[in-house]
Coordinates of C-alpha atoms in Angstrom, one line a residue:
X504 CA 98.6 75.4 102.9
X505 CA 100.2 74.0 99.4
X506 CA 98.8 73.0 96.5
X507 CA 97.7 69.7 97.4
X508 CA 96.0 70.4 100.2
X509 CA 93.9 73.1 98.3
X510 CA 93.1 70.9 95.8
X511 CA 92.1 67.7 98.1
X512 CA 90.0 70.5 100.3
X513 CA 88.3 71.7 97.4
X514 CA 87.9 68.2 96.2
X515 CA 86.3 67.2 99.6
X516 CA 83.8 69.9 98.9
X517 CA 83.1 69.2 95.6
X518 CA 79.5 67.9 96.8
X519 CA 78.9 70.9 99.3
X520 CA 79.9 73.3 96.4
X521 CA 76.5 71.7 94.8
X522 CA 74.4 72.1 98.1
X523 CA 75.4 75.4 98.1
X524 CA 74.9 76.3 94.1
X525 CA 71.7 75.0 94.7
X526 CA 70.8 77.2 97.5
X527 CA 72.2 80.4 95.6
X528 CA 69.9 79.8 92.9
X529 CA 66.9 79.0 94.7
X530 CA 67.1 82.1 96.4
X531 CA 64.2 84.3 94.8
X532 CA 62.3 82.4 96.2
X533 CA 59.8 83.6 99.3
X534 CA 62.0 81.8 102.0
X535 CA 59.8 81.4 104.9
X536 CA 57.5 79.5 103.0
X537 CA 59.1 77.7 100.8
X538 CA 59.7 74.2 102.3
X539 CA 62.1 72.9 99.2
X540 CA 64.4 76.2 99.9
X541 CA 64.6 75.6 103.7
X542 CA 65.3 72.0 103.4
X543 CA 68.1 72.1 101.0
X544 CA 69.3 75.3 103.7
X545 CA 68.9 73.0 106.5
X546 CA 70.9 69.7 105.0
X547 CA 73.9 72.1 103.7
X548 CA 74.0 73.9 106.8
X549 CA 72.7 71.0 109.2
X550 CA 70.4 73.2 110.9
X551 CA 68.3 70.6 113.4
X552 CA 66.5 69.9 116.4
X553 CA 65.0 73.3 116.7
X554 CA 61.3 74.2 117.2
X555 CA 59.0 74.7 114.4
X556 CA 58.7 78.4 116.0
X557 CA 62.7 78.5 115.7
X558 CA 62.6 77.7 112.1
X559 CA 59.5 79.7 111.3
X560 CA 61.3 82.7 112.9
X561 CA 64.7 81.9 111.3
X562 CA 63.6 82.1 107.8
X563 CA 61.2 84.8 108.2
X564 CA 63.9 86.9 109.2
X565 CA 66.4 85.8 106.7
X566 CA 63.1 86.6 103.9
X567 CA 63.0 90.2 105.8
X568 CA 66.4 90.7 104.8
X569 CA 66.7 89.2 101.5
X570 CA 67.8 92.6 99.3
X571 CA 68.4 94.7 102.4
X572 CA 72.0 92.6 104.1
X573 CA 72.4 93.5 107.7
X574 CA 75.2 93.0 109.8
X575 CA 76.1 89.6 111.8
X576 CA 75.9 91.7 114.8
X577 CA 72.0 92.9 114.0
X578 CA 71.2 89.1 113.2
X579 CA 72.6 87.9 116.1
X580 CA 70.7 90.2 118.7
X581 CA 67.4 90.2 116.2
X582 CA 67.6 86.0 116.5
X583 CA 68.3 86.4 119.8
X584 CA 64.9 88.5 119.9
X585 CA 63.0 86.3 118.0
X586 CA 64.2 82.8 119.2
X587 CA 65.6 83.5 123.1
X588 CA 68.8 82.0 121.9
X589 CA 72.3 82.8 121.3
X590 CA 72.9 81.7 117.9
X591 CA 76.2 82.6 115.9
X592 CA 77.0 80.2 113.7
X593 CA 73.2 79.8 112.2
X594 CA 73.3 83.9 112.6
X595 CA 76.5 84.2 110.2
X596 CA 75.0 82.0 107.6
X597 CA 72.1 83.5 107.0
X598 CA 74.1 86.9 107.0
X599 CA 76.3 84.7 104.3
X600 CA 73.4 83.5 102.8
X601 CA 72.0 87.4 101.4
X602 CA 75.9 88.5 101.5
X603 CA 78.1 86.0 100.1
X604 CA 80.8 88.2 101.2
X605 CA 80.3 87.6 104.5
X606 CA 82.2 84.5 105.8
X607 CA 80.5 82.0 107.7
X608 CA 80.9 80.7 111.9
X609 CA 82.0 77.5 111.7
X610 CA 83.9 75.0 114.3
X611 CA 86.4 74.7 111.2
X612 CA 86.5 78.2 109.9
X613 CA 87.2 79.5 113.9
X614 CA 89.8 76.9 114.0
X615 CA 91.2 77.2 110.9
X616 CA 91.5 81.4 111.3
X617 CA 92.9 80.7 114.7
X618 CA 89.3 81.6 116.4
X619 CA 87.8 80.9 119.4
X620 CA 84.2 81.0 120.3
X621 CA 83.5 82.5 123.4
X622 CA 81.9 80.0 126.5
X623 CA 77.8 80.0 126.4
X624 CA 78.2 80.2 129.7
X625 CA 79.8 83.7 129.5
X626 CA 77.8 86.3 130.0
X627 CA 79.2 88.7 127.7
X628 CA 79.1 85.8 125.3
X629 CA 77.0 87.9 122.2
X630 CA 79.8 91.2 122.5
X631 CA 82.6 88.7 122.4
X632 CA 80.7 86.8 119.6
X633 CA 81.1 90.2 117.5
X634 CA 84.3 90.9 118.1
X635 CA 85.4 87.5 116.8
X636 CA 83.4 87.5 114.0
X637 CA 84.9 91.0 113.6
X638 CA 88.0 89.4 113.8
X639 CA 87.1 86.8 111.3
X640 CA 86.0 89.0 109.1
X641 CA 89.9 91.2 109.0
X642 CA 91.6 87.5 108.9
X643 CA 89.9 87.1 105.5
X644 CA 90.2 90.9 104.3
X645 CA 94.3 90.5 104.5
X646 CA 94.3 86.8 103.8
X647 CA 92.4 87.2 100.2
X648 CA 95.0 89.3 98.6
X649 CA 97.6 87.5 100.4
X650 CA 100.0 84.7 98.3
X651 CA 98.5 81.8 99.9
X652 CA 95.1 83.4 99.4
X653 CA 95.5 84.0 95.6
X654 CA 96.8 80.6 95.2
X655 CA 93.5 79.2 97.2
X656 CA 91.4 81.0 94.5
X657 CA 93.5 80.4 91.2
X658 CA 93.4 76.6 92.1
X659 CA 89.3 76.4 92.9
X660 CA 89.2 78.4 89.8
X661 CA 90.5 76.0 87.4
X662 CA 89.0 72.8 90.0
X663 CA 85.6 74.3 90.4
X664 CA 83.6 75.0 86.8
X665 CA 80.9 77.0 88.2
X666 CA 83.7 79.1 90.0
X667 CA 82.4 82.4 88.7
X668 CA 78.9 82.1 90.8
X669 CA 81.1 81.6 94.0
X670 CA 82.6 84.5 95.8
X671 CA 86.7 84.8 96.2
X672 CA 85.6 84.8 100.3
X673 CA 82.7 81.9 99.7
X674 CA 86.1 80.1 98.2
X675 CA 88.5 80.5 101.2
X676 CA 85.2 79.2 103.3
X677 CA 84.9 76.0 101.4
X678 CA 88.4 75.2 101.4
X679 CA 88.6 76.0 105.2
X680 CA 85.7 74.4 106.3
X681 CA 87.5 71.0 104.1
X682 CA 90.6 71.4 106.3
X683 CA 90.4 69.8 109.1
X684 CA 93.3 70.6 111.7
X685 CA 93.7 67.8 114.2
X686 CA 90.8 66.0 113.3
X687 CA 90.2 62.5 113.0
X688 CA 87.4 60.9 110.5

């Protein structure tokens, strides 16, 4: 990735950098009853087409661990627990959501760290989820310090003025989740 490309990613985000701002700020807030909260959470994130039961249980849980970050893995299985469904993209961003240090699951972000997610029709579909989000997780612990990494950061640094709210990882994500590999608009 060159210059260019970081800055027309981060550029591309420019408007999800403010979805998300918004939802870091708003985050005091009690989320499983605060409509506003979940809302601006559900546009960013495009959480839809799930039960009122699904979303009740989804933001409870994500209140319940507000302060007290657990794992992807323990979010998976407890929304598993909650909701009877296998869930790892919504599971990583509410992990990302308390722990902005925690990347997200994304169709882009798999792609784009050379992921991919396991078949729902596999039935050892949740361990294989954890290993690759596992896996995810190392991609961005030795890409960060890497020189394509540092660039990625120094240029959403001087693009993105509210940069010092946004984690080095939350960076990365928004620039990967912007490049999109083979794709056509």
């Amino acid at each position: 990735m060159n210059k260019k490309d970081i800055e027309k990613a981060i550029d591309g985000a420019q408007n999800g950098i403010r979805k998300y701002l918004a939802i870091m700020d708003s985050i005091t807030v009690d989320i499983s009853k605060d409509k506003a909260f979940q809302t601006k959470y559900n546009g960013f994130y495009r959480v839809r087409q799930r039960t009122p039961e699904w979303y009740e249980n989804y933001f409870t849980l994500m209140q319940e661990l507000k302060g007290n970050p657990h794992t992807f893995n323990d979010v998976l299985d407890e929304l598993k627990n909650r909701t009877g469904r296998y869930e790892p993209s919504f599971s990583s961003k509410l992990v990302a959501t308390i722990n902005p240090n925690k990347p997200i699951w994304d169709i882009y972000i798999l792609k784009n760290t050379s992921h991919k997610p396991p078949s729902y029709s596999n039935n050892k579909k949740f361990d294989l989820a954890k290993e690759s989000y596992q896996s995810i997780e190392r991609w961005y612990e030795s890409f960060i310090p890497s020189e394509n990494g540092k660039l990625c950061i120094d240029v959403f640094n001087k693009k993105v003025k509210e940069h010092g709210k946004i984690t080095d990882l939350k960076k990365i994500d928004f620039i990967l989740w912007q490049t999109r590999k083979n794709d056509h608009k």
